[in-house]
Amino acid sequence: AQSVAQPEDQVNVAEGNPLTVKCTYSVSGNPYLFWYVQYPNRGLQFLLKYITGDNLVKGSYGFEAEFNKSQTSFHLKKPSALVSDSALYFCAVRDASDSWGKLQFGAGTQVVVTP
Amino acid sequence: DSGVTQTPKHLITATGQRVTLRCSPRSGDLSVYWYQQSLDQGLQFLIQYYNGEERAKGNILERFSAQQFPDLHSELNLSSLELGDSALYFCASSVSGGYGGELFFGEGSRLTVL
């Protein structure tokens, strides 16, 4: 069974500073990794994914994430945070060897960007 | 706009009642997923359908059932409702049933059980 850990319930950052949201995962096979963002009273929006290839993945709104197999991590990063980036961020993993495997989400990390 | 449509957006009902939540996937997507989001449980996978057939089951209670119809829309039926069933229920869709395909989420149906 797969699992995802987002160790921080909340991340606070000043506008213009770098933003990092941490994620570690556990799967028995190779992982497919995803980041989603949820704004208040909205559904989840897809940001980016790692399937294979380059460990640095670029996504929407200037976000990127780095896959680190040895540390089983997939941290989300943005070089310069905006107030509008304030939202709830979810990391998710699926086991690549299980074609019908569910997408397992982490508990979410609330990002607060202050002006 | 993800292209996934969920109705109703809000629903208030009483304990013991039965409700049906409806989801229309993105055009061309064959797979539908249902998730429950609550403050204490986070985002919980309930069930997945692919082209009308159940493909994966998560933490779905026996009081809950779902189906996907030939036109690919899906319904989640919640019966004998309890206070603890109050939550945001999301439907998501994807082109395929798994692998590396991302899910596209609807705006959710907020269920309040009084």
CSV table of N, CA and C in Angstrom, one decimal, chain A:
chain,number,residue,atom,x,y,z
A,1,ALA,N,0.8,-1.2,0.0
A,1,ALA,CA,0.0,0.0,0.0
A,1,ALA,C,0.9,1.2,0.0
A,2,GLN,N,0.4,2.3,-0.7
A,2,GLN,CA,1.2,3.5,-0.7
A,2,GLN,C,0.7,4.5,0.3
A,3,SER,N,1.6,5.4,0.7
A,3,SER,CA,1.3,6.4,1.6
A,3,SER,C,2.1,7.7,1.3
A,4,VAL,N,1.5,8.8,1.8
A,4,VAL,CA,2.2,10.1,1.6
A,4,VAL,C,2.2,10.9,2.9
A,5,ALA,N,3.3,11.5,3.2
A,5,ALA,CA,3.4,12.3,4.4
A,5,ALA,C,3.8,13.8,4.0
A,6,GLN,N,3.0,14.7,4.5
A,6,GLN,CA,3.3,16.1,4.4
A,6,GLN,C,3.5,16.6,5.8
A,7,PRO,N,4.8,16.7,6.2
A,7,PRO,CA,5.1,16.9,7.6
A,7,PRO,C,4.7,18.3,8.2
A,8,GLU,N,4.4,19.2,7.4
A,8,GLU,CA,4.0,20.6,7.9
A,8,GLU,C,2.5,20.8,7.6
A,9,ASP,N,1.8,21.1,8.7
A,9,ASP,CA,0.4,21.5,8.6
A,9,ASP,C,0.3,22.8,7.9
A,10,GLN,N,1.2,23.7,8.2
A,10,GLN,CA,1.2,25.1,7.6
A,10,GLN,C,2.6,25.6,7.3
A,11,VAL,N,2.7,26.3,6.2
A,11,VAL,CA,3.9,27.0,5.9
A,11,VAL,C,3.6,28.5,5.7
A,12,ASN,N,4.4,29.3,6.4
A,12,ASN,CA,4.2,30.7,6.3
A,12,ASN,C,5.4,31.3,5.6
A,13,VAL,N,5.2,32.2,4.6
A,13,VAL,CA,6.3,32.8,3.9
A,13,VAL,C,5.9,34.2,3.5
A,14,ALA,N,6.9,35.1,3.4
A,14,ALA,CA,6.6,36.4,3.0
A,14,ALA,C,6.6,36.5,1.5
A,15,GLU,N,5.8,37.4,0.9
A,15,GLU,CA,5.7,37.5,-0.5
A,15,GLU,C,7.1,37.9,-1.1
A,16,GLY,N,7.4,37.2,-2.2
A,16,GLY,CA,8.7,37.4,-2.8
A,16,GLY,C,9.8,36.4,-2.3
A,17,ASN,N,9.6,35.8,-1.2
A,17,ASN,CA,10.5,34.8,-0.7
A,17,ASN,C,10.3,33.4,-1.4
A,18,PRO,N,11.3,32.5,-1.3
A,18,PRO,CA,11.1,31.2,-1.9
A,18,PRO,C,10.1,30.4,-1.0
A,19,LEU,N,9.3,29.6,-1.7
A,19,LEU,CA,8.3,28.7,-1.0
A,19,LEU,C,8.7,27.2,-1.3
A,20,THR,N,8.7,26.5,-0.2
A,20,THR,CA,8.9,25.0,-0.3
A,20,THR,C,7.8,24.3,0.5
A,21,VAL,N,7.2,23.3,-0.1
A,21,VAL,CA,6.2,22.5,0.6
A,21,VAL,C,6.7,21.1,0.5
A,22,LYS,N,6.9,20.4,1.7
A,22,LYS,CA,7.6,19.1,1.7
A,22,LYS,C,6.6,18.0,1.5
A,23,CYS,N,7.1,16.9,0.9
A,23,CYS,CA,6.3,15.7,0.7
A,23,CYS,C,7.3,14.5,0.6
A,24,THR,N,7.0,13.4,1.4
A,24,THR,CA,7.7,12.2,1.3
A,24,THR,C,6.6,11.1,1.0
A,25,TYR,N,7.1,10.0,0.4
A,25,TYR,CA,6.1,9.0,0.0
A,25,TYR,C,6.6,7.6,0.3
A,26,SER,N,5.7,6.6,0.2
A,26,SER,CA,6.1,5.2,0.3
A,26,SER,C,5.2,4.4,-0.6
A,27,VAL,N,5.9,3.7,-1.6
A,27,VAL,CA,5.2,2.8,-2.4
A,27,VAL,C,6.1,1.5,-2.6
A,28,SER,N,5.4,0.4,-3.0
A,28,SER,CA,6.2,-0.8,-3.1
A,28,SER,C,6.9,-0.8,-4.4
A,29,GLY,N,6.4,-0.2,-5.5
A,29,GLY,CA,7.0,-0.1,-6.8
A,29,GLY,C,7.5,1.3,-7.1
A,30,ASN,N,7.6,1.6,-8.3
A,30,ASN,CA,8.0,3.0,-8.7
A,30,ASN,C,6.8,3.9,-8.5
A,31,PRO,N,7.0,5.2,-8.2
A,31,PRO,CA,5.9,6.1,-7.9
A,31,PRO,C,5.6,6.9,-9.1
A,32,TYR,N,4.3,7.2,-9.2
A,32,TYR,CA,3.8,8.4,-9.9
A,32,TYR,C,3.4,9.4,-8.9
A,33,LEU,N,4.0,10.6,-9.0
A,33,LEU,CA,3.8,11.6,-8.0
A,33,LEU,C,3.1,12.9,-8.6
A,34,PHE,N,2.2,13.5,-7.7
A,34,PHE,CA,1.4,14.6,-8.2
A,34,PHE,C,1.4,15.7,-7.1
A,35,TRP,N,1.2,16.9,-7.5
A,35,TRP,CA,0.8,18.0,-6.6
A,35,TRP,C,-0.4,18.7,-7.1
A,36,TYR,N,-1.3,18.9,-6.1
A,36,TYR,CA,-2.6,19.6,-6.4
A,36,TYR,C,-2.7,20.8,-5.5
A,37,VAL,N,-3.5,21.8,-5.9
A,37,VAL,CA,-3.7,22.9,-5.0
A,37,VAL,C,-5.2,23.1,-4.9
A,38,GLN,N,-5.7,23.5,-3.7
A,38,GLN,CA,-7.1,23.7,-3.4
A,38,GLN,C,-7.3,25.1,-2.8
A,39,TYR,N,-8.0,25.9,-3.5
A,39,TYR,CA,-8.4,27.2,-3.0
A,39,TYR,C,-9.7,27.1,-2.2
A,40,PRO,N,-10.0,28.0,-1.3
A,40,PRO,CA,-11.2,27.9,-0.5
A,40,PRO,C,-12.5,27.6,-1.3
A,41,ASN,N,-13.2,26.6,-0.8
A,41,ASN,CA,-14.5,26.3,-1.4
A,41,ASN,C,-14.4,25.9,-2.9
A,42,ARG,N,-13.3,25.4,-3.3
A,42,ARG,CA,-13.1,25.0,-4.7
A,42,ARG,C,-12.6,23.5,-4.7
A,43,GLY,N,-12.6,23.0,-5.9
A,43,GLY,CA,-12.0,21.6,-6.1
A,43,GLY,C,-10.5,21.7,-6.2
A,44,LEU,N,-9.9,20.5,-6.3
A,44,LEU,CA,-8.5,20.4,-6.4
A,44,LEU,C,-8.1,20.7,-7.8
A,45,GLN,N,-7.0,21.5,-8.0
A,45,GLN,CA,-6.5,21.8,-9.3
A,45,GLN,C,-5.1,21.1,-9.5
A,46,PHE,N,-4.9,20.5,-10.6
A,46,PHE,CA,-3.6,19.8,-10.8
A,46,PHE,C,-2.5,20.9,-11.1
A,47,LEU,N,-1.3,20.7,-10.4
A,47,LEU,CA,-0.2,21.6,-10.6
A,47,LEU,C,0.9,20.9,-11.5
A,48,LEU,N,1.3,19.7,-11.1
A,48,LEU,CA,2.4,19.1,-11.9
A,48,LEU,C,2.5,17.6,-11.5
A,49,LYS,N,3.2,16.9,-12.2
A,49,LYS,CA,3.4,15.4,-11.9
A,49,LYS,C,4.8,14.9,-12.3
A,50,TYR,N,5.2,13.9,-11.7
A,50,TYR,CA,6.4,13.2,-12.1
A,50,TYR,C,6.0,11.8,-12.4
A,51,ILE,N,6.4,11.4,-13.7
A,51,ILE,CA,6.1,10.0,-14.1
A,51,ILE,C,7.4,9.3,-14.3
A,52,THR,N,8.3,9.9,-15.1
A,52,THR,CA,9.6,9.3,-15.4
A,52,THR,C,10.4,10.4,-16.0
A,53,GLY,N,11.7,10.2,-16.1
A,53,GLY,CA,12.6,11.1,-16.8
A,53,GLY,C,13.2,12.1,-15.8
A,54,ASP,N,13.3,13.4,-16.3
A,54,ASP,CA,14.0,14.4,-15.5
A,54,ASP,C,13.4,14.5,-14.1
A,55,ASN,N,14.3,14.6,-13.1
A,55,ASN,CA,13.9,14.6,-11.7
A,55,ASN,C,13.2,16.0,-11.4
A,56,LEU,N,13.5,17.0,-12.1
A,56,LEU,CA,13.0,18.3,-11.9
A,56,LEU,C,11.8,18.5,-12.8
A,57,VAL,N,10.6,18.7,-12.2
A,57,VAL,CA,9.4,18.8,-13.0
A,57,VAL,C,8.9,20.3,-12.9
A,58,LYS,N,8.5,20.9,-14.0
A,58,LYS,CA,8.0,22.2,-14.0
A,58,LYS,C,6.5,22.1,-14.2
A,59,GLY,N,5.7,23.0,-13.5
A,59,GLY,CA,4.3,22.9,-13.6
A,59,GLY,C,3.6,24.3,-13.8
A,60,SER,N,2.4,24.4,-13.4
A,60,SER,CA,1.6,25.6,-13.6
A,60,SER,C,2.0,26.7,-12.6
A,61,TYR,N,1.7,27.9,-12.9
A,61,TYR,CA,1.9,29.1,-12.0
A,61,TYR,C,3.3,29.3,-11.5
A,62,GLY,N,4.3,28.8,-12.2
A,62,GLY,CA,5.7,28.9,-11.7
A,62,GLY,C,6.2,27.9,-10.7
A,63,PHE,N,5.4,26.9,-10.4
A,63,PHE,CA,5.8,25.9,-9.5
A,63,PHE,C,6.6,24.8,-10.1
A,64,GLU,N,7.5,24.2,-9.3
A,64,GLU,CA,8.3,23.1,-9.8
A,64,GLU,C,8.5,22.1,-8.6
A,65,ALA,N,8.8,20.9,-8.9
A,65,ALA,CA,9.1,19.9,-7.8
A,65,ALA,C,10.2,19.0,-8.3
A,66,GLU,N,10.9,18.6,-7.2
A,66,GLU,CA,12.1,17.7,-7.5
A,66,GLU,C,11.9,16.3,-6.9
A,67,PHE,N,12.0,15.3,-7.8
A,67,PHE,CA,11.9,14.0,-7.4
A,67,PHE,C,13.2,13.5,-6.9
A,68,ASN,N,13.3,12.9,-5.7
A,68,ASN,CA,14.5,12.4,-5.1
A,68,ASN,C,14.2,11.0,-4.6
A,69,LYS,N,14.7,10.0,-5.4
A,69,LYS,CA,14.3,8.6,-5.2
A,69,LYS,C,15.0,8.1,-3.9
A,70,SER,N,16.2,8.5,-3.6
A,70,SER,CA,16.9,8.0,-2.5
A,70,SER,C,16.3,8.5,-1.2
A,71,GLN,N,15.7,9.7,-1.2
A,71,GLN,CA,15.1,10.3,0.0
A,71,GLN,C,13.6,10.1,-0.1
A,72,THR,N,13.1,9.4,-1.1
A,72,THR,CA,11.6,9.3,-1.3
A,72,THR,C,10.9,10.6,-1.1
A,73,SER,N,11.4,11.6,-1.7
A,73,SER,CA,10.7,12.9,-1.5
A,73,SER,C,10.3,13.5,-2.9
A,74,PHE,N,9.4,14.4,-2.8
A,74,PHE,CA,8.9,15.2,-4.0
A,74,PHE,C,8.4,16.5,-3.5
A,75,HIS,N,9.4,17.4,-3.1
A,75,HIS,CA,9.1,18.7,-2.5
A,75,HIS,C,8.7,19.7,-3.6
A,76,LEU,N,7.7,20.5,-3.3
A,76,LEU,CA,7.1,21.5,-4.2
A,76,LEU,C,7.9,22.8,-3.9
A,77,LYS,N,8.2,23.5,-5.0
A,77,LYS,CA,9.0,24.8,-4.8
A,77,LYS,C,8.5,25.9,-5.7
A,78,LYS,N,8.6,27.1,-5.2
A,78,LYS,CA,8.4,28.2,-6.1
A,78,LYS,C,9.4,29.3,-5.7
A,79,PRO,N,10.2,29.8,-6.6
A,79,PRO,CA,11.3,30.7,-6.3
A,79,PRO,C,10.8,32.0,-5.6
A,80,SER,N,9.6,32.5,-6.0
A,80,SER,CA,9.2,33.8,-5.4
A,80,SER,C,7.7,33.7,-5.2
A,81,ALA,N,7.3,33.6,-3.9
A,81,ALA,CA,5.9,33.4,-3.6
A,81,ALA,C,5.0,34.7,-3.8
A,82,LEU,N,3.8,34.4,-4.2
A,82,LEU,CA,2.8,35.5,-4.3
A,82,LEU,C,1.7,35.4,-3.3
A,83,VAL,N,1.1,36.4,-2.9
A,83,VAL,CA,-0.1,36.4,-1.9
A,83,VAL,C,-1.1,35.4,-2.5
A,84,SER,N,-1.3,35.4,-3.8
A,84,SER,CA,-2.3,34.6,-4.4
A,84,SER,C,-2.0,33.1,-4.4
A,85,ASP,N,-0.8,32.8,-4.0
A,85,ASP,CA,-0.4,31.3,-3.8
A,85,ASP,C,-0.9,30.8,-2.5
A,86,SER,N,-1.5,31.6,-1.6
A,86,SER,CA,-2.1,31.1,-0.4
A,86,SER,C,-3.2,30.2,-0.7
A,87,ALA,N,-3.1,28.9,-0.2
A,87,ALA,CA,-4.0,27.9,-0.5
A,87,ALA,C,-3.6,26.6,0.2
A,88,LEU,N,-4.4,25.5,0.0
A,88,LEU,CA,-4.0,24.2,0.6
A,88,LEU,C,-3.4,23.4,-0.5
A,89,TYR,N,-2.3,22.8,-0.2
A,89,TYR,CA,-1.5,22.0,-1.2
A,89,TYR,C,-1.5,20.6,-0.8
A,90,PHE,N,-1.8,19.7,-1.8
A,90,PHE,CA,-1.8,18.3,-1.6
A,90,PHE,C,-0.8,17.6,-2.5
A,91,CYS,N,0.0,16.7,-1.8
A,91,CYS,CA,0.9,15.8,-2.6
A,91,CYS,C,0.1,14.4,-2.7
A,92,ALA,N,0.3,13.7,-3.8
A,92,ALA,CA,-0.4,12.5,-4.0
A,92,ALA,C,0.6,11.5,-4.7
A,93,VAL,N,0.4,10.2,-4.5
A,93,VAL,CA,1.2,9.2,-5.1
A,93,VAL,C,0.3,8.0,-5.5
A,94,ARG,N,0.8,7.4,-6.6
A,94,ARG,CA,0.2,6.2,-7.1
A,94,ARG,C,1.3,5.2,-7.4
A,95,ASP,N,1.1,3.9,-7.1
A,95,ASP,CA,2.1,2.9,-7.4
A,95,ASP,C,2.0,2.6,-8.9
A,96,ALA,N,3.1,2.8,-9.6
A,96,ALA,CA,3.1,2.6,-11.1
A,96,ALA,C,2.9,1.2,-11.5
A,97,SER,N,3.1,0.2,-10.6
A,97,SER,CA,2.9,-1.2,-10.9
A,97,SER,C,1.5,-1.6,-10.8
A,98,ASP,N,0.6,-0.8,-10.3
A,98,ASP,CA,-0.8,-1.1,-10.1
A,98,ASP,C,-1.6,-0.2,-11.0
A,99,SER,N,-2.1,-0.8,-12.1
A,99,SER,CA,-2.7,0.0,-13.1
A,99,SER,C,-4.0,0.6,-12.6
A,100,TRP,N,-4.7,0.0,-11.7
A,100,TRP,CA,-5.9,0.5,-11.2
A,100,TRP,C,-5.7,1.1,-9.8
A,101,GLY,N,-4.5,1.3,-9.4
A,101,GLY,CA,-4.2,1.8,-8.1
A,101,GLY,C,-4.8,3.1,-7.8
A,102,LYS,N,-5.3,3.3,-6.6
A,102,LYS,CA,-5.9,4.6,-6.2
A,102,LYS,C,-4.8,5.6,-6.1
A,103,LEU,N,-5.2,6.9,-6.2
A,103,LEU,CA,-4.3,8.0,-6.0
A,103,LEU,C,-4.4,8.4,-4.5
A,104,GLN,N,-3.3,8.2,-3.8
A,104,GLN,CA,-3.3,8.4,-2.3
A,104,GLN,C,-2.8,9.8,-2.0
A,105,PHE,N,-3.6,10.6,-1.3
A,105,PHE,CA,-3.3,12.0,-1.0
A,105,PHE,C,-2.7,12.1,0.4
A,106,GLY,N,-1.8,13.1,0.5
A,106,GLY,CA,-1.4,13.5,1.8
A,106,GLY,C,-2.4,14.3,2.6
A,107,ALA,N,-2.1,14.7,3.8
A,107,ALA,CA,-3.1,15.4,4.6
A,107,ALA,C,-3.2,16.9,4.2
A,108,GLY,N,-2.3,17.4,3.4
A,108,GLY,CA,-2.4,18.7,2.9
A,108,GLY,C,-1.5,19.7,3.8
A,109,THR,N,-1.0,20.7,3.1
A,109,THR,CA,-0.2,21.7,3.8
A,109,THR,C,-0.8,23.1,3.4
A,110,GLN,N,-1.2,23.8,4.5
A,110,GLN,CA,-1.8,25.2,4.2
A,110,GLN,C,-0.6,26.1,4.0
A,111,VAL,N,-0.6,26.8,2.9
A,111,VAL,CA,0.4,27.8,2.6
A,111,VAL,C,-0.2,29.2,2.9
A,112,VAL,N,0.5,30.0,3.6
A,112,VAL,CA,0.0,31.4,3.9
A,112,VAL,C,1.2,32.3,3.5
A,113,VAL,N,0.9,33.1,2.5
A,113,VAL,CA,1.9,34.1,2.0
A,113,VAL,C,1.4,35.5,2.4
A,114,THR,N,2.3,36.2,3.2
A,114,THR,CA,1.9,37.5,3.7
A,114,THR,C,2.6,38.6,2.9
A,115,PRO,N,1.9,39.7,2.7
A,115,PRO,CA,2.4,40.8,1.9
A,115,PRO,C,3.6,41.4,2.5
